[in-house]
mmCIF file of C-alpha atoms and ligand atoms in Angstrom:
data_model
loop_
_atom_site.group_PDB
_atom_site.id
_atom_site.type_symbol
_atom_site.label_atom_id
_atom_site.label_comp_id
_atom_site.label_asym_id
_atom_site.label_seq_id
_atom_site.Cartn_x
_atom_site.Cartn_y
_atom_site.Cartn_z
ATOM 1 C CA MET X 1 227.575 -66.006 -29.456
ATOM 2 C CA ALA X 2 227.538 -65.721 -33.206
ATOM 3 C CA ASN X 3 227.233 -69.497 -33.247
ATOM 4 C CA VAL X 4 224.273 -69.370 -30.924
ATOM 5 C CA LEU X 5 222.545 -66.904 -33.175
ATOM 6 C CA ARG X 6 223.316 -68.918 -36.272
ATOM 7 C CA ASN X 7 222.033 -72.086 -34.617
ATOM 8 C CA SER X 8 218.935 -70.406 -33.361
ATOM 9 C CA ALA X 9 218.149 -69.268 -36.879
ATOM 10 C CA LYS X 10 218.860 -72.750 -38.214
ATOM 11 C CA PHE X 11 216.544 -74.343 -35.657
ATOM 12 C CA GLY X 12 213.915 -71.636 -36.127
ATOM 13 C CA PHE X 13 213.707 -70.519 -32.498
ATOM 14 C CA SER X 14 211.154 -67.980 -31.522
ATOM 15 C CA ALA X 15 212.294 -64.406 -31.491
ATOM 16 C CA GLY X 16 210.983 -64.455 -27.912
ATOM 17 C CA VAL X 17 213.815 -66.536 -26.531
ATOM 18 C CA LEU X 18 216.441 -64.446 -28.151
ATOM 19 C CA SER X 19 214.917 -61.156 -27.204
ATOM 20 C CA GLN X 20 214.371 -62.348 -23.637
ATOM 21 C CA LEU X 21 217.982 -63.391 -23.477
ATOM 22 C CA SER X 22 219.011 -60.312 -25.387
ATOM 23 C CA ILE X 23 222.549 -60.575 -26.545
ATOM 24 C CA HIS X 24 225.154 -58.978 -24.343
ATOM 25 C CA SER X 25 227.249 -57.524 -27.128
ATOM 26 C CA ARG X 26 224.527 -54.957 -27.677
ATOM 27 C CA HIS X 27 225.406 -53.451 -24.350
ATOM 28 C CA GLY X 28 228.202 -51.181 -23.643
ATOM 29 C CA ARG X 29 230.506 -50.527 -20.791
ATOM 30 C CA GLU X 30 231.833 -53.214 -18.530
ATOM 31 C CA CYS X 31 233.690 -52.030 -15.488
ATOM 32 C CA VAL X 32 236.204 -54.683 -14.583
ATOM 33 C CA SER X 33 238.298 -53.516 -11.697
ATOM 34 C CA PRO X 34 241.775 -52.667 -12.928
ATOM 35 C CA CYS X 35 243.364 -54.252 -9.852
ATOM 36 C CA PHE X 36 241.648 -57.622 -10.288
ATOM 37 C CA SER X 37 241.175 -58.609 -13.868
ATOM 38 C CA LEU X 38 240.582 -62.338 -13.953
ATOM 39 C CA GLN X 39 239.869 -63.405 -17.466
ATOM 40 C CA GLN X 40 236.774 -65.390 -18.215
ATOM 41 C CA ARG X 41 237.955 -68.873 -19.088
ATOM 42 C CA ASN X 42 235.655 -70.409 -21.616
ATOM 43 C CA ASN X 43 235.053 -67.630 -24.065
ATOM 44 C CA SER X 44 235.484 -69.787 -27.130
ATOM 45 C CA THR X 45 232.729 -70.115 -29.677
ATOM 46 C CA SER X 46 232.695 -73.914 -29.463
ATOM 47 C CA PRO X 47 229.385 -75.272 -28.165
ATOM 48 C CA LYS X 48 229.142 -75.396 -24.399
ATOM 49 C CA ILE X 49 226.348 -77.920 -24.637
ATOM 50 C CA LYS X 50 225.872 -81.081 -26.640
ATOM 51 C CA VAL X 51 222.468 -82.666 -27.078
ATOM 52 C CA ASP X 52 221.785 -86.189 -28.303
ATOM 53 C CA LEU X 53 218.172 -87.131 -28.854
ATOM 54 C CA ASP X 54 217.415 -90.835 -29.207
ATOM 55 C CA ASN X 55 214.329 -90.934 -31.394
ATOM 56 C CA SER X 56 213.595 -94.545 -30.507
ATOM 57 C CA THR X 57 213.226 -93.774 -26.778
ATOM 58 C CA GLY X 58 212.232 -90.108 -26.956
ATOM 59 C CA VAL X 59 215.007 -89.298 -24.453
ATOM 60 C CA ALA X 60 217.547 -86.519 -24.945
ATOM 61 C CA VAL X 61 220.844 -86.358 -23.098
ATOM 62 C CA LEU X 62 222.112 -82.814 -22.632
ATOM 63 C CA ARG X 63 225.824 -82.766 -21.821
ATOM 64 C CA MET X 64 227.382 -79.654 -20.351
ATOM 65 C CA GLN X 65 230.893 -79.358 -21.764
ATOM 66 C CA SER X 66 232.269 -75.983 -20.799
ATOM 67 C CA PRO X 67 235.634 -76.364 -19.032
ATOM 68 C CA PRO X 68 236.960 -75.859 -16.508
ATOM 69 C CA VAL X 69 233.802 -76.073 -14.365
ATOM 70 C CA ASN X 70 230.631 -75.617 -16.501
ATOM 71 C CA SER X 71 230.042 -72.228 -14.913
ATOM 72 C CA LEU X 72 226.813 -70.597 -16.024
ATOM 73 C CA SER X 73 227.870 -67.578 -18.033
ATOM 74 C CA LEU X 74 225.464 -65.547 -20.172
ATOM 75 C CA ASP X 75 226.640 -67.424 -23.268
ATOM 76 C CA PHE X 76 226.223 -70.762 -21.550
ATOM 77 C CA LEU X 77 222.724 -69.914 -20.312
ATOM 78 C CA THR X 78 221.672 -68.662 -23.726
ATOM 79 C CA GLU X 79 222.821 -71.863 -25.366
ATOM 80 C CA PHE X 80 221.190 -73.937 -22.641
ATOM 81 C CA CYS X 81 217.816 -72.185 -23.060
ATOM 82 C CA ILE X 82 217.879 -72.440 -26.830
ATOM 83 C CA ASN X 83 218.540 -76.170 -26.627
ATOM 84 C CA LEU X 84 215.817 -76.618 -24.035
ATOM 85 C CA GLU X 85 213.313 -74.728 -26.138
ATOM 86 C CA LYS X 86 214.202 -76.778 -29.190
ATOM 87 C CA LEU X 87 213.638 -80.033 -27.290
ATOM 88 C CA GLU X 88 210.443 -78.716 -25.730
ATOM 89 C CA MET X 89 209.040 -77.984 -29.175
ATOM 90 C CA ASP X 90 210.075 -81.397 -30.541
ATOM 91 C CA LYS X 91 207.063 -83.673 -30.043
ATOM 92 C CA SER X 92 209.272 -86.748 -30.269
ATOM 93 C CA CYS X 93 211.229 -85.716 -27.168
ATOM 94 C CA ARG X 94 209.545 -86.733 -23.890
ATOM 95 C CA GLY X 95 212.445 -86.991 -21.469
ATOM 96 C CA LEU X 96 215.601 -85.013 -20.754
ATOM 97 C CA ILE X 97 218.704 -86.092 -18.849
ATOM 98 C CA ILE X 98 221.206 -83.395 -17.909
ATOM 99 C CA THR X 99 224.792 -84.353 -17.176
ATOM 100 C CA SER X 100 228.381 -83.131 -17.507
ATOM 101 C CA THR X 101 231.288 -84.242 -19.653
ATOM 102 C CA LEU X 102 233.786 -82.872 -17.113
ATOM 103 C CA SER X 103 235.388 -85.072 -14.543
ATOM 104 C CA LYS X 104 234.526 -84.110 -10.950
ATOM 105 C CA VAL X 105 232.194 -81.207 -11.765
ATOM 106 C CA PHE X 106 228.524 -81.146 -12.763
ATOM 107 C CA SER X 107 228.331 -77.352 -12.675
ATOM 108 C CA ALA X 108 230.076 -74.759 -10.483
ATOM 109 C CA GLY X 109 226.944 -72.611 -10.634
ATOM 110 C CA LEU X 110 226.705 -69.062 -11.854
ATOM 111 C CA ASP X 111 229.838 -67.734 -13.424
ATOM 112 C CA ILE X 112 231.125 -65.424 -10.732
ATOM 113 C CA MET X 113 232.917 -63.343 -13.349
ATOM 114 C CA GLU X 114 229.465 -62.403 -14.703
ATOM 115 C CA MET X 115 228.695 -60.780 -11.352
ATOM 116 C CA TYR X 116 232.039 -59.153 -10.646
ATOM 117 C CA GLY X 117 232.969 -55.752 -12.034
ATOM 118 C CA LYS X 118 230.150 -55.681 -14.572
ATOM 119 C CA SER X 119 227.871 -52.800 -15.508
ATOM 120 C CA PRO X 120 224.301 -52.749 -14.083
ATOM 121 C CA GLU X 121 222.923 -53.293 -17.607
ATOM 122 C CA ARG X 122 225.017 -56.360 -18.139
ATOM 123 C CA CYS X 123 224.141 -57.710 -14.656
ATOM 124 C CA GLY X 124 220.437 -57.287 -15.467
ATOM 125 C CA GLU X 125 220.807 -59.131 -18.722
ATOM 126 C CA PHE X 126 222.687 -61.940 -17.028
ATOM 127 C CA TRP X 127 220.068 -62.283 -14.307
ATOM 128 C CA LYS X 128 217.257 -62.429 -16.859
ATOM 129 C CA ALA X 129 219.043 -65.378 -18.457
ATOM 130 C CA VAL X 130 219.367 -67.106 -15.072
ATOM 131 C CA GLN X 131 215.628 -66.632 -14.513
ATOM 132 C CA GLU X 132 214.905 -67.969 -17.992
ATOM 133 C CA MET X 133 216.985 -71.097 -17.443
ATOM 134 C CA TRP X 134 215.054 -71.885 -14.256
ATOM 135 C CA LEU X 135 211.625 -71.034 -15.705
ATOM 136 C CA LYS X 136 212.208 -73.294 -18.694
ATOM 137 C CA LEU X 137 213.601 -76.167 -16.673
ATOM 138 C CA TYR X 138 211.275 -76.094 -13.662
ATOM 139 C CA GLY X 139 208.263 -75.677 -15.940
ATOM 140 C CA SER X 140 209.331 -78.176 -18.588
ATOM 141 C CA ASN X 141 206.740 -80.575 -19.975
ATOM 142 C CA MET X 142 209.464 -83.166 -20.381
ATOM 143 C CA ALA X 143 210.369 -85.572 -17.609
ATOM 144 C CA THR X 144 213.735 -84.275 -16.438
ATOM 145 C CA ILE X 145 216.518 -86.081 -14.586
ATOM 146 C CA ALA X 146 219.787 -84.590 -13.332
ATOM 147 C CA ALA X 147 222.598 -87.127 -13.659
ATOM 148 C CA ILE X 148 224.952 -85.405 -11.225
ATOM 149 C CA ASN X 149 228.393 -86.800 -11.907
ATOM 150 C CA GLY X 150 230.392 -84.248 -9.926
ATOM 151 C CA SER X 151 230.124 -81.279 -7.592
ATOM 152 C CA SER X 152 227.128 -79.052 -8.029
ATOM 153 C CA PRO X 153 227.207 -75.930 -5.862
ATOM 154 C CA ALA X 154 224.841 -72.944 -5.992
ATOM 155 C CA GLY X 155 223.445 -72.458 -9.522
ATOM 156 C CA GLY X 156 224.477 -76.060 -10.293
ATOM 157 C CA CYS X 157 222.289 -77.150 -7.401
ATOM 158 C CA LEU X 158 219.472 -74.906 -8.675
ATOM 159 C CA MET X 159 219.684 -76.621 -12.050
ATOM 160 C CA SER X 160 219.584 -80.033 -10.342
ATOM 161 C CA ILE X 161 216.572 -79.240 -8.169
ATOM 162 C CA GLY X 162 214.870 -77.769 -11.223
ATOM 163 C CA CYS X 163 214.666 -81.338 -12.555
ATOM 164 C CA ASP X 164 212.085 -83.957 -11.548
ATOM 165 C CA TYR X 165 214.622 -86.465 -10.201
ATOM 166 C CA ARG X 166 218.276 -86.414 -9.129
ATOM 167 C CA ILE X 167 220.808 -89.230 -9.349
ATOM 168 C CA MET X 168 224.237 -88.426 -7.942
ATOM 169 C CA ALA X 169 227.598 -90.194 -8.082
ATOM 170 C CA ASP X 170 228.254 -91.934 -4.774
ATOM 171 C CA ASN X 171 231.439 -90.050 -4.063
ATOM 172 C CA PRO X 172 231.810 -88.208 -0.735
ATOM 173 C CA ARG X 173 234.193 -85.727 -2.370
ATOM 174 C CA TYR X 174 231.379 -84.351 -4.511
ATOM 175 C CA SER X 175 229.164 -81.745 -2.941
ATOM 176 C CA ILE X 176 225.886 -80.056 -3.714
ATOM 177 C CA GLY X 177 223.928 -77.229 -2.107
ATOM 178 C CA LEU X 178 222.934 -73.597 -2.212
ATOM 179 C CA ASN X 179 226.057 -72.082 -0.626
ATOM 180 C CA GLU X 180 225.332 -68.455 -1.576
ATOM 181 C CA THR X 181 225.655 -67.046 1.945
ATOM 182 C CA GLN X 182 229.235 -68.356 2.033
ATOM 183 C CA LEU X 183 229.977 -65.929 -0.800
ATOM 184 C CA GLY X 184 228.276 -63.097 1.079
ATOM 185 C CA ILE X 185 225.334 -63.133 -1.320
ATOM 186 C CA VAL X 186 221.734 -64.160 -0.853
ATOM 187 C CA ALA X 187 219.839 -66.781 -2.826
ATOM 188 C CA PRO X 188 216.677 -65.120 -4.171
ATOM 189 C CA PHE X 189 213.165 -66.252 -3.214
ATOM 190 C CA TRP X 190 212.736 -68.604 -6.156
ATOM 191 C CA PHE X 191 215.984 -70.472 -5.344
ATOM 192 C CA LYS X 192 214.637 -70.734 -1.796
ATOM 193 C CA ASP X 193 211.180 -71.860 -2.932
ATOM 194 C CA THR X 194 212.639 -74.565 -5.176
ATOM 195 C CA LEU X 195 214.762 -75.842 -2.297
ATOM 196 C CA VAL X 196 211.810 -75.796 0.117
ATOM 197 C CA ASN X 197 209.756 -77.742 -2.445
ATOM 198 C CA THR X 198 212.555 -80.308 -2.580
ATOM 199 C CA VAL X 199 213.721 -80.816 1.021
ATOM 200 C CA GLY X 200 211.072 -79.087 3.163
ATOM 201 C CA ASN X 201 211.167 -75.896 5.166
ATOM 202 C CA ARG X 202 213.465 -76.785 8.087
ATOM 203 C CA ALA X 203 216.193 -78.426 6.024
ATOM 204 C CA ALA X 204 216.025 -75.532 3.560
ATOM 205 C CA GLU X 205 216.308 -72.982 6.365
ATOM 206 C CA LEU X 206 219.440 -74.598 7.812
ATOM 207 C CA SER X 207 220.872 -75.164 4.405
ATOM 208 C CA LEU X 208 220.362 -71.592 3.172
ATOM 209 C CA GLU X 209 221.304 -69.680 6.302
ATOM 210 C CA LEU X 210 224.538 -71.625 6.737
ATOM 211 C CA GLY X 211 225.235 -71.898 2.997
ATOM 212 C CA LEU X 212 225.727 -75.637 3.431
ATOM 213 C CA LEU X 213 227.324 -77.811 0.809
ATOM 214 C CA TYR X 214 226.358 -81.440 1.358
ATOM 215 C CA SER X 215 228.500 -84.420 0.474
ATOM 216 C CA ALA X 216 226.673 -86.877 -1.775
ATOM 217 C CA PRO X 217 225.697 -89.173 1.166
ATOM 218 C CA ASP X 218 224.468 -86.213 3.252
ATOM 219 C CA ALA X 219 222.535 -84.835 0.271
ATOM 220 C CA LEU X 220 220.734 -88.170 0.028
ATOM 221 C CA LYS X 221 219.916 -88.072 3.755
ATOM 222 C CA ILE X 222 218.080 -84.737 3.495
ATOM 223 C CA GLY X 223 216.432 -85.600 0.159
ATOM 224 C CA LEU X 224 218.407 -83.081 -1.856
ATOM 225 C CA VAL X 225 219.167 -85.946 -4.237
ATOM 226 C CA ASP X 226 216.997 -89.022 -4.734
ATOM 227 C CA GLN X 227 219.539 -91.734 -5.371
ATOM 228 C CA LEU X 228 223.296 -92.413 -5.193
ATOM 229 C CA VAL X 229 224.952 -94.825 -7.578
ATOM 230 C CA PRO X 230 228.562 -95.692 -8.445
ATOM 231 C CA GLU X 231 230.111 -92.996 -10.557
ATOM 232 C CA ASP X 232 230.256 -95.057 -13.743
ATOM 233 C CA GLN X 233 226.544 -95.877 -13.486
ATOM 234 C CA VAL X 234 225.109 -92.391 -13.147
ATOM 235 C CA LEU X 235 224.039 -92.014 -16.764
ATOM 236 C CA SER X 236 222.857 -95.603 -17.271
ATOM 237 C CA THR X 237 220.791 -95.402 -14.081
ATOM 238 C CA ALA X 238 219.302 -92.119 -15.286
ATOM 239 C CA GLN X 239 218.348 -93.821 -18.540
ATOM 240 C CA ASP X 240 216.728 -96.773 -16.715
ATOM 241 C CA THR X 241 214.917 -94.438 -14.361
ATOM 242 C CA MET X 242 213.679 -92.338 -17.260
ATOM 243 C CA SER X 243 211.896 -95.319 -18.761
ATOM 244 C CA LYS X 244 209.835 -95.551 -15.544
ATOM 245 C CA TRP X 245 208.936 -91.877 -15.756
ATOM 246 C CA LEU X 246 207.954 -92.262 -19.391
ATOM 247 C CA ALA X 247 205.734 -95.237 -18.588
ATOM 248 C CA VAL X 248 203.341 -92.712 -17.015
ATOM 249 C CA PRO X 249 201.025 -91.099 -19.597
ATOM 250 C CA ASP X 250 202.511 -87.704 -20.506
ATOM 251 C CA HIS X 251 199.366 -85.652 -20.008
ATOM 252 C CA ALA X 252 198.769 -87.010 -16.482
ATOM 253 C CA ARG X 253 202.394 -86.469 -15.455
ATOM 254 C CA GLN X 254 202.504 -82.985 -16.979
ATOM 255 C CA ILE X 255 199.276 -81.786 -15.362
ATOM 256 C CA THR X 256 200.430 -83.135 -12.004
ATOM 257 C CA LYS X 257 203.826 -81.466 -12.375
ATOM 258 C CA SER X 258 202.177 -78.185 -13.252
ATOM 259 C CA MET X 259 199.863 -78.489 -10.242
ATOM 260 C CA MET X 260 202.896 -78.975 -7.974
ATOM 261 C CA ARG X 261 205.061 -76.206 -9.471
ATOM 262 C CA LYS X 262 202.758 -73.570 -10.963
ATOM 263 C CA GLN X 263 202.450 -71.426 -7.855
ATOM 264 C CA THR X 264 206.235 -71.230 -7.462
ATOM 265 C CA ILE X 265 206.717 -70.395 -11.137
ATOM 266 C CA ASP X 266 203.929 -67.795 -11.167
ATOM 267 C CA LYS X 267 205.519 -66.043 -8.201
ATOM 268 C CA LEU X 268 208.636 -65.319 -10.235
ATOM 269 C CA LEU X 269 206.692 -64.540 -13.412
ATOM 270 C CA SER X 270 204.716 -61.851 -11.639
ATOM 271 C CA ASN X 271 207.818 -60.390 -9.948
ATOM 272 C CA ARG X 272 210.361 -60.802 -12.690
ATOM 273 C CA GLU X 273 211.330 -57.192 -13.240
ATOM 274 C CA ALA X 274 211.485 -56.442 -9.518
ATOM 275 C CA ASP X 275 213.679 -59.508 -9.049
ATOM 276 C CA ILE X 276 216.074 -58.210 -11.712
ATOM 277 C CA THR X 277 216.142 -54.766 -10.124
ATOM 278 C CA ASN X 278 216.850 -56.318 -6.712
ATOM 279 C CA PHE X 279 219.624 -58.468 -8.085
ATOM 280 C CA VAL X 280 221.296 -55.580 -9.892
ATOM 281 C CA SER X 281 221.171 -53.198 -6.951
ATOM 282 C CA PHE X 282 222.430 -55.917 -4.588
ATOM 283 C CA ILE X 283 225.220 -57.346 -6.696
ATOM 284 C CA THR X 284 226.660 -53.970 -7.724
ATOM 285 C CA LYS X 285 227.016 -52.738 -4.113
ATOM 286 C CA ASP X 286 230.654 -52.105 -3.170
ATOM 287 C CA SER X 287 230.417 -54.396 -0.146
ATOM 288 C CA ILE X 288 229.056 -57.282 -2.235
ATOM 289 C CA GLN X 289 231.677 -56.732 -4.903
ATOM 290 C CA ARG X 290 234.316 -56.929 -2.162
ATOM 291 C CA SER X 291 232.842 -60.232 -0.926
ATOM 292 C CA LEU X 292 232.886 -61.659 -4.439
ATOM 293 C CA ARG X 293 236.444 -60.557 -4.923
ATOM 294 C CA MET X 294 237.521 -62.216 -1.680
ATOM 295 C CA TYR X 295 235.730 -65.396 -2.711
ATOM 296 C CA LEU X 296 237.437 -65.416 -6.094
ATOM 297 C CA GLU X 297 240.794 -64.906 -4.412
ATOM 298 C CA MET X 298 240.006 -67.780 -2.066
ATOM 299 C CA LEU X 299 239.195 -70.045 -5.046
ATOM 300 C CA LYS X 300 242.545 -69.132 -6.616
ATOM 301 C CA SER X 301 244.547 -69.505 -3.413
ATOM 302 C CA ARG X 302 243.210 -73.020 -2.782
ATOM 303 C CA LYS X 303 245.281 -74.053 -5.759
ATOM 304 C CA ALA X 304 248.471 -72.322 -4.678
HETATM 305 N N1 CO8 B 1 232.534 -68.979 -11.644
HETATM 306 C C1 CO8 B 1 233.655 -68.647 -12.293
HETATM 307 N N2 CO8 B 1 234.821 -69.327 -12.174
HETATM 308 C C2 CO8 B 1 234.843 -70.406 -11.374
HETATM 309 C C3 CO8 B 1 233.703 -70.808 -10.672
HETATM 310 C C4 CO8 B 1 232.488 -70.051 -10.829
HETATM 311 N N3 CO8 B 1 231.337 -70.366 -10.206
HETATM 312 N N4 CO8 B 1 234.024 -71.907 -9.945
HETATM 313 C C5 CO8 B 1 235.311 -72.172 -10.200
HETATM 314 N N5 CO8 B 1 235.811 -71.267 -11.059
HETATM 315 C C6 CO8 B 1 237.169 -71.221 -11.625
HETATM 316 C C7 CO8 B 1 238.244 -71.224 -10.530
HETATM 317 O O1 CO8 B 1 238.495 -69.918 -10.051
HETATM 318 C C8 CO8 B 1 239.420 -71.825 -11.270
HETATM 319 O O2 CO8 B 1 239.969 -70.813 -12.084
HETATM 320 P P1 CO8 B 1 241.573 -70.804 -12.405
HETATM 321 O O3 CO8 B 1 241.843 -72.129 -13.062
HETATM 322 O O4 CO8 B 1 241.734 -69.627 -13.282
HETATM 323 O O5 CO8 B 1 242.269 -70.689 -11.090
HETATM 324 C C9 CO8 B 1 238.762 -72.837 -12.200
HETATM 325 O O6 CO8 B 1 237.395 -72.437 -12.329
HETATM 326 C C10 CO8 B 1 238.817 -74.247 -11.667
HETATM 327 O O7 CO8 B 1 238.291 -74.238 -10.345
HETATM 328 P P2 CO8 B 1 238.854 -75.207 -9.215
HETATM 329 O O8 CO8 B 1 240.335 -75.323 -9.297
HETATM 330 O O9 CO8 B 1 238.272 -74.759 -7.911
HETATM 331 O O10 CO8 B 1 238.216 -76.607 -9.703
HETATM 332 P P3 CO8 B 1 237.969 -77.905 -8.822
HETATM 333 O O11 CO8 B 1 237.684 -78.983 -9.808
HETATM 334 O O12 CO8 B 1 239.045 -78.104 -7.812
HETATM 335 O O13 CO8 B 1 236.629 -77.584 -7.994
HETATM 336 C C11 CO8 B 1 234.387 -76.704 -7.777
HETATM 337 C C12 CO8 B 1 235.409 -77.432 -8.681
HETATM 338 C C13 CO8 B 1 234.045 -77.603 -6.598
HETATM 339 C C14 CO8 B 1 233.153 -76.445 -8.606
HETATM 340 C C15 CO8 B 1 235.022 -75.403 -7.254
HETATM 341 O O14 CO8 B 1 235.573 -74.701 -8.352
HETATM 342 C C16 CO8 B 1 234.067 -74.487 -6.558
HETATM 343 O O15 CO8 B 1 233.703 -74.749 -5.429
HETATM 344 N N6 CO8 B 1 233.702 -73.365 -7.210
HETATM 345 C C17 CO8 B 1 232.874 -72.346 -6.638
HETATM 346 C C18 CO8 B 1 231.456 -72.714 -6.738
HETATM 347 C C19 CO8 B 1 230.577 -71.637 -6.168
HETATM 348 O O16 CO8 B 1 230.681 -71.258 -5.026
HETATM 349 N N7 CO8 B 1 229.691 -71.149 -7.014
HETATM 350 C C20 CO8 B 1 228.789 -70.129 -6.608
HETATM 351 C C21 CO8 B 1 228.378 -69.287 -7.764
HETATM 352 S S1 CO8 B 1 227.086 -68.180 -7.272
HETATM 353 C C22 CO8 B 1 225.651 -68.938 -7.793
HETATM 354 O O17 CO8 B 1 225.646 -69.888 -8.522
HETATM 355 C C23 CO8 B 1 224.301 -68.402 -7.352
HETATM 356 C C24 CO8 B 1 224.326 -66.968 -7.117
HETATM 357 C C25 CO8 B 1 222.988 -66.398 -6.779
HETATM 358 C C26 CO8 B 1 223.105 -64.889 -6.746
HETATM 359 C C27 CO8 B 1 222.137 -64.226 -5.874
HETATM 360 C C28 CO8 B 1 222.566 -62.774 -5.638
HETATM 361 C C29 CO8 B 1 221.445 -61.881 -5.213
#
């Protein structure tokens, strides 16, 4: 986190981003259950995200590089938002491709350890960062493409559908979807709205109620992704596709994007605090904590 702060100062980020994503070390007590104390895996200070901006094309590639599964922890989200804001403010950057450096995984979604055994204050702070990630991505002025080179459940799927276009590796072992109900938790209205905007009401209803994870071919069938390509061509196809998006005049594309997405974004903006309160009171319930614990145990036991 110290790195994030140092970088943010170096890049001159607005105090707004940092105060919105207020730093978790300011907060106190965390209440990890003594009988189940999984350690968070990637707590190193090495960057979880690497950004390369090609000034000749105006396209940035943002690589998520947080092993083992690019889970979206508070640190990860903070770094992600700072990088996004930096690119957004850089006039030379018109397009953004998001991908993963990990084999088999795009992103495992929200870091479950951020929701398990944590204090209400910390949960609220985490949720604010999740909101911020989505607001920045869904409302970005850049053309955005998710180059999905591995599985992308839950928050990973949210990040993907927050982009303008999705290209996924044609590998039936990779899955994508909003599987929250399978964890005993409920995707909030703005996850739901983003999914509805992507696949339509009926597919979203089935998908959310059953917590479905779709294989890459099935995701293409329902329109959850736009294109499947061989695994080694995901990034190059994203780059080719981006040039088509950037052939459209920026102002026309941006105004159209805003017209399509503004209502959905405004709904969260005007309910942000209530959404945080709902999340905190839901996630800290004993029954929900038990569900999360069982899910974590299931993830571990799959390996055994
Ligand atoms: N958070 C934290 N740790 C995780 C997560 C995660 N989301 N996913 C996996 N891990 C851990 C595993 O427990 C394992 O830890 P360890 O090595 O200590 O045993 C390690 O990462 C590697 O995991 P796998 O062995 O399972 O890795 P694979 O490459 O075999 O599989 C997958 C990768 C497919 C990504 C698989 O790990 C997986 O399915 N993970 C769970 C994904 C998931 O269900 N995420 C849901 C998160 S919830 C969310 O994003 C939205 C919540 C909205 C909240 C609304 C409430 C109101």
